[in-house]
PDB file of C-alpha atoms in Angstrom:
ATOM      1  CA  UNK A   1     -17.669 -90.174 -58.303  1.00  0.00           C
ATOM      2  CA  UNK A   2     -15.717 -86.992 -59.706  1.00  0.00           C
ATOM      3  CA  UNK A   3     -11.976 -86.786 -59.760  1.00  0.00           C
ATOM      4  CA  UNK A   4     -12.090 -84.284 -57.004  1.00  0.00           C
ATOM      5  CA  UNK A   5     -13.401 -86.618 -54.624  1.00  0.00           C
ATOM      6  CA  UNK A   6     -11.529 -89.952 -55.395  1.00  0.00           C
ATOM      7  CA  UNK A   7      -7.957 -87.801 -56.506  1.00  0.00           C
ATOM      8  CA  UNK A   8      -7.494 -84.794 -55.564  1.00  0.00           C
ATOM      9  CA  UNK A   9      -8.907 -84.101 -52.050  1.00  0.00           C
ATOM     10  CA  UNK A  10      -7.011 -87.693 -51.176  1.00  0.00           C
ATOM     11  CA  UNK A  11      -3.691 -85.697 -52.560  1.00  0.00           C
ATOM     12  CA  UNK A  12      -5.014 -82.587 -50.843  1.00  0.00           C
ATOM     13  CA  UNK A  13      -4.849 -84.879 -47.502  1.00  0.00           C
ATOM     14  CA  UNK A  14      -1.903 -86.724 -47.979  1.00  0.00           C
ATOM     15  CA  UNK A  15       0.146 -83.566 -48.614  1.00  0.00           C
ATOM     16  CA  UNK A  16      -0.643 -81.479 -45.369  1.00  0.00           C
ATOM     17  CA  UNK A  17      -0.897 -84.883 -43.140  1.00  0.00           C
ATOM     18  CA  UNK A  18       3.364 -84.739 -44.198  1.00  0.00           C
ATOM     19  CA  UNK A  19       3.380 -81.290 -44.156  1.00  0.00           C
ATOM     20  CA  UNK A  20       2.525 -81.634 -40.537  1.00  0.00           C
ATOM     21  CA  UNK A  21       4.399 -84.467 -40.240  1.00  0.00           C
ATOM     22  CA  UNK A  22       1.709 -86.844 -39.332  1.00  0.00           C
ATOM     23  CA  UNK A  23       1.741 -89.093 -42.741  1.00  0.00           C
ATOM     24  CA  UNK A  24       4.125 -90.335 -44.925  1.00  0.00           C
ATOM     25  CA  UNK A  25       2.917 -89.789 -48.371  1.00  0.00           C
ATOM     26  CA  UNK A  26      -0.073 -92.439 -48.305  1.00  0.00           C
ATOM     27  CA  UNK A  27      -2.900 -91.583 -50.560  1.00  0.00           C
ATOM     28  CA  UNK A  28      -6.022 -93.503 -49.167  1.00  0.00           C
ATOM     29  CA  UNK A  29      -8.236 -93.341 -52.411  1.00  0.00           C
ATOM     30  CA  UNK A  30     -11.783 -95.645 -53.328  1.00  0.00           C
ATOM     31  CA  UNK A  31     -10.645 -98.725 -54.235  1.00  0.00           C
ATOM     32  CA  UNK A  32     -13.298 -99.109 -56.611  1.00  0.00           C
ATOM     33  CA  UNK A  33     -12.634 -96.019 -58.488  1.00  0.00           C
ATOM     34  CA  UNK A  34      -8.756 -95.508 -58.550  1.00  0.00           C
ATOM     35  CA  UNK A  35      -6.379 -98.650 -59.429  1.00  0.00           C
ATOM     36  CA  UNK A  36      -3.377 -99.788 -57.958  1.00  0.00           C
ATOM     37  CA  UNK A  37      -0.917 -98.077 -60.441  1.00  0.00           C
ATOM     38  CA  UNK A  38      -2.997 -94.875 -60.176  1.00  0.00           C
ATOM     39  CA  UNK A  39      -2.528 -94.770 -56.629  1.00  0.00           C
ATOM     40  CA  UNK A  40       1.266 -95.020 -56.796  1.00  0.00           C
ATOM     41  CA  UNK A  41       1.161 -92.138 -59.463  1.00  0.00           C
ATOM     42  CA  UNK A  42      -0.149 -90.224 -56.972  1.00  0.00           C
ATOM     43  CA  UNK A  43       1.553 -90.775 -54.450  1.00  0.00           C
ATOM     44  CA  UNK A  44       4.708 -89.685 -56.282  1.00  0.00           C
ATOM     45  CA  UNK A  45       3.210 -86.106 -56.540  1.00  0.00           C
ATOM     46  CA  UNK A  46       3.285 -85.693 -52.559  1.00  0.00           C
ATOM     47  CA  UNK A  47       6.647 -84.991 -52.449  1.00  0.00           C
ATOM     48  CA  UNK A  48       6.923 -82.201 -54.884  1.00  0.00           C
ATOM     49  CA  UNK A  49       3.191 -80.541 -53.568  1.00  0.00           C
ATOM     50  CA  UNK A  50       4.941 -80.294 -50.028  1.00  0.00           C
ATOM     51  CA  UNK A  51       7.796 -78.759 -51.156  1.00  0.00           C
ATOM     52  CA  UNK A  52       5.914 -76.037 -53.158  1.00  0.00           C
ATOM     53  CA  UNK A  53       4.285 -75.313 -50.002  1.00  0.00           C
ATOM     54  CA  UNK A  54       7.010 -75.113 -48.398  1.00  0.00           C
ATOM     55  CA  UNK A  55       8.363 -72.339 -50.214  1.00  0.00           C
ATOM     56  CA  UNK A  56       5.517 -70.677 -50.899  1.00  0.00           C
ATOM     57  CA  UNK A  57       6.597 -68.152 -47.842  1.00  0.00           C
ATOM     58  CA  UNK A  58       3.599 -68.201 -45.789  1.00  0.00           C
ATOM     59  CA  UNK A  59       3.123 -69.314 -42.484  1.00  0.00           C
ATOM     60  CA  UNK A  60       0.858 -72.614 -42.516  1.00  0.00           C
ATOM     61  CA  UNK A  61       2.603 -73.653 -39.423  1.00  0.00           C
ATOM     62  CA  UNK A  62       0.086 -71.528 -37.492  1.00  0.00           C
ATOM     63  CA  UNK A  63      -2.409 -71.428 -39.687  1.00  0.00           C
ATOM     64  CA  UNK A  64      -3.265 -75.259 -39.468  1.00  0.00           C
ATOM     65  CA  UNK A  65      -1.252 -75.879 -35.707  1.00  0.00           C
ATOM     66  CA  UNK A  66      -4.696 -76.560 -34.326  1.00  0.00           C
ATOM     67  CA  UNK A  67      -5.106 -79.846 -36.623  1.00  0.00           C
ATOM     68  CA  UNK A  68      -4.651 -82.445 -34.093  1.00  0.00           C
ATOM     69  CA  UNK A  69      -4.372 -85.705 -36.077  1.00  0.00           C
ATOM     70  CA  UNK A  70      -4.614 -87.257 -39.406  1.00  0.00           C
ATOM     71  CA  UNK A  71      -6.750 -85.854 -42.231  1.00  0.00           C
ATOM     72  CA  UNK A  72      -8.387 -88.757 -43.579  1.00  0.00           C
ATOM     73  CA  UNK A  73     -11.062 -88.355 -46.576  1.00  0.00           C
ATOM     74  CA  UNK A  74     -14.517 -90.634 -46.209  1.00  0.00           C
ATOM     75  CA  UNK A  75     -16.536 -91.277 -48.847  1.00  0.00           C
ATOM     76  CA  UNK A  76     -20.403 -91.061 -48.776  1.00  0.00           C
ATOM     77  CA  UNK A  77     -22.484 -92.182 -51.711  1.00  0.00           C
ATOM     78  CA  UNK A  78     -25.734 -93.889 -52.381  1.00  0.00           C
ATOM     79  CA  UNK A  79     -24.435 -97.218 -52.223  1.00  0.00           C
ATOM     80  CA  UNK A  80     -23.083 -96.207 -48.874  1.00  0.00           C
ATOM     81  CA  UNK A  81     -24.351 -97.364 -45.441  1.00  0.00           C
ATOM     82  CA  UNK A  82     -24.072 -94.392 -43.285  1.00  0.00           C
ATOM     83  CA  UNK A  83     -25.004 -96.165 -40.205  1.00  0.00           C
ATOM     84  CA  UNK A  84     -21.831 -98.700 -41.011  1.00  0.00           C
ATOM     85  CA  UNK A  85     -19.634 -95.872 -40.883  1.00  0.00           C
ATOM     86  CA  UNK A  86     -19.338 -95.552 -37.440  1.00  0.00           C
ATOM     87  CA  UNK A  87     -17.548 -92.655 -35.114  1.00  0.00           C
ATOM     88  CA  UNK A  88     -15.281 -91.458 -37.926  1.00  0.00           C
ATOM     89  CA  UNK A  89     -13.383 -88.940 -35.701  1.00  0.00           C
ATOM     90  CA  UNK A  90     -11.430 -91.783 -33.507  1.00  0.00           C
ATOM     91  CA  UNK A  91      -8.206 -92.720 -33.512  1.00  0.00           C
ATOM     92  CA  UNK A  92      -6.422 -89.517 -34.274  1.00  0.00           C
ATOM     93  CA  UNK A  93      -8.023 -89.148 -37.275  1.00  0.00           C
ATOM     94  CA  UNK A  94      -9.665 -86.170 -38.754  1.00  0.00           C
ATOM     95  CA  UNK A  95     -12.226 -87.092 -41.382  1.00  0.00           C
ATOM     96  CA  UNK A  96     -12.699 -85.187 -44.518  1.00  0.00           C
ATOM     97  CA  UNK A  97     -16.761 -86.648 -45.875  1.00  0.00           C
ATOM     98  CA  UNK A  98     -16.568 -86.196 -49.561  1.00  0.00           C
ATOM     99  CA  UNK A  99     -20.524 -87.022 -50.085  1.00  0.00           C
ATOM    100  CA  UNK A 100     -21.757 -87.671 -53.671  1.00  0.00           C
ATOM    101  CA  UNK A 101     -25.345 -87.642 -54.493  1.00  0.00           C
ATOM    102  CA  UNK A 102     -25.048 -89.028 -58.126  1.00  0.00           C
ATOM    103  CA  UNK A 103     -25.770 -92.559 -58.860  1.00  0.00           C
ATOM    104  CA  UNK A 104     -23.384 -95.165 -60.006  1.00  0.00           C
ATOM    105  CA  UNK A 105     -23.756 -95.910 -63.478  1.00  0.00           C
ATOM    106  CA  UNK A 106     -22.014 -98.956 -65.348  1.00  0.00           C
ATOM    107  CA  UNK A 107     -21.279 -99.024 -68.398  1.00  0.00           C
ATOM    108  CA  UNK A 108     -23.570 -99.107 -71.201  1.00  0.00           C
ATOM    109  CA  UNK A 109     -26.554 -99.026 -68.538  1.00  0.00           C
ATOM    110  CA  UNK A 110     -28.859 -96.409 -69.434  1.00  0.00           C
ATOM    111  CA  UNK A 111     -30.917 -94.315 -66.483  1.00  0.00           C
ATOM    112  CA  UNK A 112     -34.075 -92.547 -66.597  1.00  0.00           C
ATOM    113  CA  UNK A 113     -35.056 -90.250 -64.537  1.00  0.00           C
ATOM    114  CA  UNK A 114     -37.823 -87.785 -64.132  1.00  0.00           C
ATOM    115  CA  UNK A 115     -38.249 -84.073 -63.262  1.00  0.00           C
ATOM    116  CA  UNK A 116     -42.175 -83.587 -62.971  1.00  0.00           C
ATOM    117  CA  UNK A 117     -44.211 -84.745 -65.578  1.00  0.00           C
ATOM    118  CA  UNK A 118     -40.979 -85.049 -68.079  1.00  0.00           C
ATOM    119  CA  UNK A 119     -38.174 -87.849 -68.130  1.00  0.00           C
ATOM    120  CA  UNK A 120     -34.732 -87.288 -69.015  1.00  0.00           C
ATOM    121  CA  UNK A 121     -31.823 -89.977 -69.764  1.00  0.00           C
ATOM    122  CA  UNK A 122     -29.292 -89.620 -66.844  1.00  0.00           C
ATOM    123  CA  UNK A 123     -25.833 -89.352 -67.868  1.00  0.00           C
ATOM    124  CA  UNK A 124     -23.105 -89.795 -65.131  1.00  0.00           C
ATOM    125  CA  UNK A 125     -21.312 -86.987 -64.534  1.00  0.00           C
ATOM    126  CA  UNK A 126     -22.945 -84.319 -67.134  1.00  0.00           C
ATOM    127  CA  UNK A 127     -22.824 -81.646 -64.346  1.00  0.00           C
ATOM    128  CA  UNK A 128     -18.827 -81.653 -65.007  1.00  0.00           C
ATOM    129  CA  UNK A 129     -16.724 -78.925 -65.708  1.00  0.00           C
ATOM    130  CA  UNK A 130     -20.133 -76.970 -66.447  1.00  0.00           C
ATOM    131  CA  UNK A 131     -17.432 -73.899 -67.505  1.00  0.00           C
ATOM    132  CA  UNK A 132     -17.701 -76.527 -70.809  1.00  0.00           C
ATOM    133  CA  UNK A 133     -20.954 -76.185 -72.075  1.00  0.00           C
ATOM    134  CA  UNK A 134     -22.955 -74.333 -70.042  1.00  0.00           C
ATOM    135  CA  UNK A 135     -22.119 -70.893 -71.556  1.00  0.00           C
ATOM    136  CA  UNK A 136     -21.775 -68.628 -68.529  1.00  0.00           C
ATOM    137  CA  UNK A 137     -25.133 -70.309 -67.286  1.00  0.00           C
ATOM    138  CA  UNK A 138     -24.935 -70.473 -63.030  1.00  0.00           C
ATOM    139  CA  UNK A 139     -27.454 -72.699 -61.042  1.00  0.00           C
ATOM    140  CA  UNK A 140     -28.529 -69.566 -59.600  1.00  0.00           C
ATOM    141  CA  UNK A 141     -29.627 -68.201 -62.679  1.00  0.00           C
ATOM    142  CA  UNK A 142     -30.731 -71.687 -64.222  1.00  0.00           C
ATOM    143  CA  UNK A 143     -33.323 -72.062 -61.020  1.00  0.00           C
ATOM    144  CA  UNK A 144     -34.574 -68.294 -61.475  1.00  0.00           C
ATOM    145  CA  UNK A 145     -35.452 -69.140 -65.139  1.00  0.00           C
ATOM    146  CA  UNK A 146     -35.995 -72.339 -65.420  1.00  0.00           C
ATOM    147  CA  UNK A 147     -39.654 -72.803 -66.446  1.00  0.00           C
ATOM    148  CA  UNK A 148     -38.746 -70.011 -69.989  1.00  0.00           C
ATOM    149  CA  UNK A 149     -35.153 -72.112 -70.089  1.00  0.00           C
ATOM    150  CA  UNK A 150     -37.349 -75.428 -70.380  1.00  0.00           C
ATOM    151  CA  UNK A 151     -40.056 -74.167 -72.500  1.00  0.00           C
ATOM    152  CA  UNK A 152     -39.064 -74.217 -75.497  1.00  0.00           C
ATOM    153  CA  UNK A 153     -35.539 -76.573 -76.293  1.00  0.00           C
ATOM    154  CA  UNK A 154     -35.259 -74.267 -80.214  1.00  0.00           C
ATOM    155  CA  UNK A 155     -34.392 -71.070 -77.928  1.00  0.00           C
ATOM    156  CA  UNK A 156     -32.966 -72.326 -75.050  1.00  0.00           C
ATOM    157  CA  UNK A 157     -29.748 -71.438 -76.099  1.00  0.00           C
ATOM    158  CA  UNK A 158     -30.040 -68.075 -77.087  1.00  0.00           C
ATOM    159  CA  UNK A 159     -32.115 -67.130 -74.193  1.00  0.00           C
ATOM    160  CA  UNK A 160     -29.460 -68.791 -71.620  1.00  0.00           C
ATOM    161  CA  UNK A 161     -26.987 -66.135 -74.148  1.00  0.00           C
ATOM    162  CA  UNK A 162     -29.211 -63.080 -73.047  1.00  0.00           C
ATOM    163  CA  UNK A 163     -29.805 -63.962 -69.389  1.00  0.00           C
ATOM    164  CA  UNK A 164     -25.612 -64.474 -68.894  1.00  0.00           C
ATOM    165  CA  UNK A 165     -25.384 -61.237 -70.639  1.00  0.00           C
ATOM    166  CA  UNK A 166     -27.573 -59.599 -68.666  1.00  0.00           C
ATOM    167  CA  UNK A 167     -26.412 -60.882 -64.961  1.00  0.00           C
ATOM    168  CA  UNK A 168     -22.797 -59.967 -66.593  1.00  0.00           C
ATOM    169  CA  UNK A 169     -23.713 -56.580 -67.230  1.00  0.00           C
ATOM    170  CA  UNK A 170     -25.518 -56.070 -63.975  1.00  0.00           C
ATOM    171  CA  UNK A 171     -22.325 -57.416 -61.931  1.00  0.00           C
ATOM    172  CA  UNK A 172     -19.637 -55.434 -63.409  1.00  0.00           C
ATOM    173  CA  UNK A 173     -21.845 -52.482 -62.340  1.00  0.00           C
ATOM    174  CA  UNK A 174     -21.697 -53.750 -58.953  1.00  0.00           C
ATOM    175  CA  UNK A 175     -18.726 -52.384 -58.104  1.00  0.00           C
ATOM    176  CA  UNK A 176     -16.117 -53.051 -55.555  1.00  0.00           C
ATOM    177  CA  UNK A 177     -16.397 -54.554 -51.915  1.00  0.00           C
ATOM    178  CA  UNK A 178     -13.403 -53.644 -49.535  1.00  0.00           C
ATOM    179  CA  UNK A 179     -12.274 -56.880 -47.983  1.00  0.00           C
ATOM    180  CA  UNK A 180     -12.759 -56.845 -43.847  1.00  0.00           C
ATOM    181  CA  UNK A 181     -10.985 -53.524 -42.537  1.00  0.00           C
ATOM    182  CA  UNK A 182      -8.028 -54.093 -45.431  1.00  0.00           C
ATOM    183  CA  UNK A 183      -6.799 -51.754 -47.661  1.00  0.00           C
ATOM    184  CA  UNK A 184      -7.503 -54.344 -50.788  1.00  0.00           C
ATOM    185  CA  UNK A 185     -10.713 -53.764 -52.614  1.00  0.00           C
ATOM    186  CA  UNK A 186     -11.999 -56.604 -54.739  1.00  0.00           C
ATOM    187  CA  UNK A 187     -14.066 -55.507 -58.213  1.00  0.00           C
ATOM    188  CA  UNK A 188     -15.631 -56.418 -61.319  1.00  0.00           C
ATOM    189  CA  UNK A 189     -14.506 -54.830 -64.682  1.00  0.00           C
ATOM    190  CA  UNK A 190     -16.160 -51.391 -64.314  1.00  0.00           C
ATOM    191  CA  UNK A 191     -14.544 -50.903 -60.740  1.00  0.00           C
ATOM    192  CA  UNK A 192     -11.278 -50.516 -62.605  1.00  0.00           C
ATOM    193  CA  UNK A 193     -12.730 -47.959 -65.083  1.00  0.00           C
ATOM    194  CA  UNK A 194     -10.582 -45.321 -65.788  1.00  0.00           C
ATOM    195  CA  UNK A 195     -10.243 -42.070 -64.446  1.00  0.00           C
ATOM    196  CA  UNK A 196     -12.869 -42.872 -61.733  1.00  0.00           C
ATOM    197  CA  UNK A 197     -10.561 -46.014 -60.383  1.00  0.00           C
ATOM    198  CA  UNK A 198      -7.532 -43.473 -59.921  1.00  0.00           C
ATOM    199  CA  UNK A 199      -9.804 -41.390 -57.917  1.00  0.00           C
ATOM    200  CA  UNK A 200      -9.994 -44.074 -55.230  1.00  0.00           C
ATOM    201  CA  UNK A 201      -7.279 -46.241 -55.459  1.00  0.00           C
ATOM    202  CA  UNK A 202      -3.186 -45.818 -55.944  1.00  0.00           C
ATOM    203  CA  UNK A 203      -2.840 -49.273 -57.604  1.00  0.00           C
ATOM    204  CA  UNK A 204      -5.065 -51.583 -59.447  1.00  0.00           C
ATOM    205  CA  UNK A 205      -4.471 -55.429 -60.460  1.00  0.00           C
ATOM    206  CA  UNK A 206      -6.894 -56.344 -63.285  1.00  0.00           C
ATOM    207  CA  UNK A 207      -7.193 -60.392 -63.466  1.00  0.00           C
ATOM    208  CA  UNK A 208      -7.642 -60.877 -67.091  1.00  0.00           C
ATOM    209  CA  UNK A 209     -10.876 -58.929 -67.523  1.00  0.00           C
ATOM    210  CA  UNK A 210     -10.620 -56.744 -70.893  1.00  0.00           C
ATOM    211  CA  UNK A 211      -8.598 -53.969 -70.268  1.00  0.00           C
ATOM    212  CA  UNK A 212      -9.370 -50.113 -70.490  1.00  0.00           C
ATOM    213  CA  UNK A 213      -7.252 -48.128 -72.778  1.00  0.00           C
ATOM    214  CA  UNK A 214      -6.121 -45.477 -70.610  1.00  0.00           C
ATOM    215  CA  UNK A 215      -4.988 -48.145 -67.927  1.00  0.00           C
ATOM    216  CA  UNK A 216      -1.828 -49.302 -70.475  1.00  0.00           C
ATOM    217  CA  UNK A 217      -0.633 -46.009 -70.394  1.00  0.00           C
ATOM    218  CA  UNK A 218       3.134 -45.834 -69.486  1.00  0.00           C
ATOM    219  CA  UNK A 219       2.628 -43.245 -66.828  1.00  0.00           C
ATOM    220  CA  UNK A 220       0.615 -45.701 -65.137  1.00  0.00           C
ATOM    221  CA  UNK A 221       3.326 -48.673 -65.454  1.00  0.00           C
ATOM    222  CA  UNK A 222       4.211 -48.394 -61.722  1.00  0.00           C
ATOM    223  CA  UNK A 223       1.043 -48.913 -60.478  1.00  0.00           C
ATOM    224  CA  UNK A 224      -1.305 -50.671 -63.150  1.00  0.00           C
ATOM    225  CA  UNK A 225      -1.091 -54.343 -62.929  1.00  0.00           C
ATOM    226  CA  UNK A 226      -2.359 -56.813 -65.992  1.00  0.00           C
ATOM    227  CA  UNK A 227      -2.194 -60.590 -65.220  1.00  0.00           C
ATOM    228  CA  UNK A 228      -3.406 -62.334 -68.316  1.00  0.00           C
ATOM    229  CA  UNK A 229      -5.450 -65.125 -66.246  1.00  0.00           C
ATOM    230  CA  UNK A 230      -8.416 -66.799 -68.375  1.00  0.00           C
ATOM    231  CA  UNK A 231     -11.634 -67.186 -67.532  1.00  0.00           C
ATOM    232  CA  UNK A 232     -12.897 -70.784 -64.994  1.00  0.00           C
ATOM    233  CA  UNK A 233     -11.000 -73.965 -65.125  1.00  0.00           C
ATOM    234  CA  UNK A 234      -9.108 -73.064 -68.411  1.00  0.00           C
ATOM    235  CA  UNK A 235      -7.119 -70.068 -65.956  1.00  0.00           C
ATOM    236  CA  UNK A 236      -6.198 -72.447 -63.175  1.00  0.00           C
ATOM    237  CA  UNK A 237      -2.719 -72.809 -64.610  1.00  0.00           C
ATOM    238  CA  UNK A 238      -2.196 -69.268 -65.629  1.00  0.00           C
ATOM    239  CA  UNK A 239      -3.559 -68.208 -61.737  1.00  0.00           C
ATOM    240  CA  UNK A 240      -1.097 -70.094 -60.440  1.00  0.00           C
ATOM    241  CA  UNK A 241       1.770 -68.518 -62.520  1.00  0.00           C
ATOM    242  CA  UNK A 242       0.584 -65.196 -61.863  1.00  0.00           C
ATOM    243  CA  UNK A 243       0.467 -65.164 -57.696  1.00  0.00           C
ATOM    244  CA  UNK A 244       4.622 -64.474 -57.241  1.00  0.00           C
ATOM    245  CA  UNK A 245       4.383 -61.672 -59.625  1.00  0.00           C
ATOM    246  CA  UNK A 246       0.999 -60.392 -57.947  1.00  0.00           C
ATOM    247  CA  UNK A 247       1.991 -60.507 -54.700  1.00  0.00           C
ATOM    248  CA  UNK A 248       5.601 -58.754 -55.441  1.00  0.00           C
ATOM    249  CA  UNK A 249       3.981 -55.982 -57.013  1.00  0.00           C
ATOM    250  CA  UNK A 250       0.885 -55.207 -54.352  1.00  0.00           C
ATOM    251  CA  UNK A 251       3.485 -55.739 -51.338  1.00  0.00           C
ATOM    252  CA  UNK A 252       4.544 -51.525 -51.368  1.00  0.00           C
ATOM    253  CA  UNK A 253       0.622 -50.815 -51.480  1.00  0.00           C
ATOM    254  CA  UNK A 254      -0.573 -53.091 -48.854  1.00  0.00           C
ATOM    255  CA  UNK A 255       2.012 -51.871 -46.156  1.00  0.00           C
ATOM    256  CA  UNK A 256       1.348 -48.621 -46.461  1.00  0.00           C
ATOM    257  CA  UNK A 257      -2.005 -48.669 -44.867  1.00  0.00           C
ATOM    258  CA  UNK A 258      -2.883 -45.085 -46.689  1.00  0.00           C
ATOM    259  CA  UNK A 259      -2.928 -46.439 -49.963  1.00  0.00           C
ATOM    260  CA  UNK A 260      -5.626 -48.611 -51.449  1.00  0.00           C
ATOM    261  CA  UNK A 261      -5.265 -51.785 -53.883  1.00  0.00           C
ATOM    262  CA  UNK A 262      -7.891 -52.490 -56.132  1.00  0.00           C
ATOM    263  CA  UNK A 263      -7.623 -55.983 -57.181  1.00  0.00           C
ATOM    264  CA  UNK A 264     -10.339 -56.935 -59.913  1.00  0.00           C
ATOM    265  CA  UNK A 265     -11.589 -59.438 -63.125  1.00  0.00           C
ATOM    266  CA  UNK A 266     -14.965 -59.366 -65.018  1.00  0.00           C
ATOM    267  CA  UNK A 267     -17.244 -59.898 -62.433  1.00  0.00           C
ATOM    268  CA  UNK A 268     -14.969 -59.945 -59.286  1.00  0.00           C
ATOM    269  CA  UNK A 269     -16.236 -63.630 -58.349  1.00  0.00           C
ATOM    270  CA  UNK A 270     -13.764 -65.764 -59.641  1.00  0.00           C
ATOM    271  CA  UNK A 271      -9.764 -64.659 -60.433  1.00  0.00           C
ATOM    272  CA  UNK A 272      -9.488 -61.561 -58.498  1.00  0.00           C
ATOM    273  CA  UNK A 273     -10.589 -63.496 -55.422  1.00  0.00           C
ATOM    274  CA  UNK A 274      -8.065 -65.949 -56.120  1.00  0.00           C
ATOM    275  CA  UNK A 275      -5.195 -63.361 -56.534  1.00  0.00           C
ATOM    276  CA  UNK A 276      -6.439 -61.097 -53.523  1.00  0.00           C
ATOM    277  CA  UNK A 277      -6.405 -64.467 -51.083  1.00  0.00           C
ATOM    278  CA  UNK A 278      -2.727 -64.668 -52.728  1.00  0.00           C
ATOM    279  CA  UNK A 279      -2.139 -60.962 -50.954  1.00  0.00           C
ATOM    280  CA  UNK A 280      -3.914 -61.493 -48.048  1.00  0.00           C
ATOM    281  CA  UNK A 281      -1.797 -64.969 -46.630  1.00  0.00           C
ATOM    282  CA  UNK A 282       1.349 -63.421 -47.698  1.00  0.00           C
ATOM    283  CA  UNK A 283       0.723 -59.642 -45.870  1.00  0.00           C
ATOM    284  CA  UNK A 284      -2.047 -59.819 -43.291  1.00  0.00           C
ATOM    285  CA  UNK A 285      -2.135 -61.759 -39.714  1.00  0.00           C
ATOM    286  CA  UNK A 286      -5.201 -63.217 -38.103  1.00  0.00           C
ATOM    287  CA  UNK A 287      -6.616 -59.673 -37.292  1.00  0.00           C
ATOM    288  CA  UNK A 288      -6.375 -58.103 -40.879  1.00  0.00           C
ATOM    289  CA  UNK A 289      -3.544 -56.013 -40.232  1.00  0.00           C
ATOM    290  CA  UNK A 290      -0.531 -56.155 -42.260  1.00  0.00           C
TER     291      UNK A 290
END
């Protein structure tokens, strides 16, 4: 079971069940997967998650005042009887199902299993933190290509290289996608191209994609934006850092519903969505207006 599952979505509940002031700080977790001690660990983080939310100046009260009861996560895996389950929305309780399809592996057990014709040695948990090792590859991509990816295992790698490159290329031409009836735009890299960018927007937030040269240029201090934010799970940290600073600067843009924010990374998927869902909670209501 991954760590998202048996940790953090059990955090993720316990924290807006006292946020909400329905729970005290209980973490339910898997008793199979998470000890004793671990548990307690855990459930000294609640306090200091609440408060961050707290502070974080948005209005969750109204956001989540239709949550009638306790969030409670279920866990559904192939050992599981689903039948035994039950009705799992009863007594106040809101269940969060947290199903995992991979099979439980002990250790030192070794697990074939076959795709077609071939076999393959399963290894528990290899789809992890796929930023890791699969070089840019997406499942979307892996599926299109699969039968050349499989073909030959000597240039697998190098052809999983060139089709990244490729879809890379193809999204930063893309170019940018204005979000509902907002003034924020959200881009890949060439959206924030210089001087076409200037022709359509009066400020621009670039995520960490690589920067044009003309961007840094001091005239356009006041309204040029560079968040150094890396790439997939390594820029988690770094994403959280940057969303004070992000939203300070795009507040004098986004309330003047004549100007336009463009708010981009390298292929306008990943960071800049992160940051412009930063913007958006802080400035807009329910019906997109800020």
């Amino acid at each position: 079971m991954p760590d998202s599952f048996s940790k953090t979505i059990p955090i993720w509940c316990a924290v807006w069940n006292v946020f909400r002031s329905v729970g005290k700080g209980e973490v339910d977790v898997p008793g199979n997967v998470v000890s004793v001690s671990e548990k307690s660990q855990m459930e000294l983080l609640v306090p200091g998650f609440v408060r961050e939310l707290e502070s974080a100046g948005i209005d969750f009260k109204k956001t989540v005042g239709g949550l009638k009861g306790v969030l409670k996560p279920v866990w559904v895996t192939r050992d599981c009887n689903v039948e035994e389950l039950g009705d799992l929305g009863t007594g106040g309780t809101i269940p969060v199902i947290c199903v995992c399809a991979s099979a439980s592996v002990g250790s030192g057990r070794r697990v074939e299993a076959s795709f077609g014709s071939d076999s393959y040695l399963y290894v528990q948990g290899a789809a992890d933190d796929h930023e890791l090792w699969a070089q840019g590859l997406t499942p979307r991509l892996f599926w299109k290509h699969q039968h050349k990816l499989l073909a030959d295992i000597d240039s697998c790698e190098q052809l999983a290289g060139e089709l990244v490159a490729k879809q890379s290329s193809d999204v930063e031409g893309s170019g940018y996608n204005f979000v509902g009836s907002t003034n924020i735009a959200v881009g890949g890299r060439t959206s924030g191209r210089p001087p076409e960018c200037w022709q359509t927007f009066d400020a621009v937030i670039n995520c960490g994609a690589p920067e044009y040269q003309d961007n840094r240029d001091e005239a356009l201090k006041s309204k040029y934006l560079y968040l150094d934010i890396p790439e997939g799970k390594r820029g988690q940290v770094q994403l959280g850092k940057s969303i004070e600073g992000a939203i300070r600067f795009a507040k004098r843009f986004v309330e003047n519903p004549g100007m336009r924010l463009l708010v981009h990374c390298s292929q306008g998927m990943d960071r800049s969505v992160g940051i412009s869902l930063a913007i958006l909670a802080k400035y807009f209501g329910d019906q997109g207006k800020a």
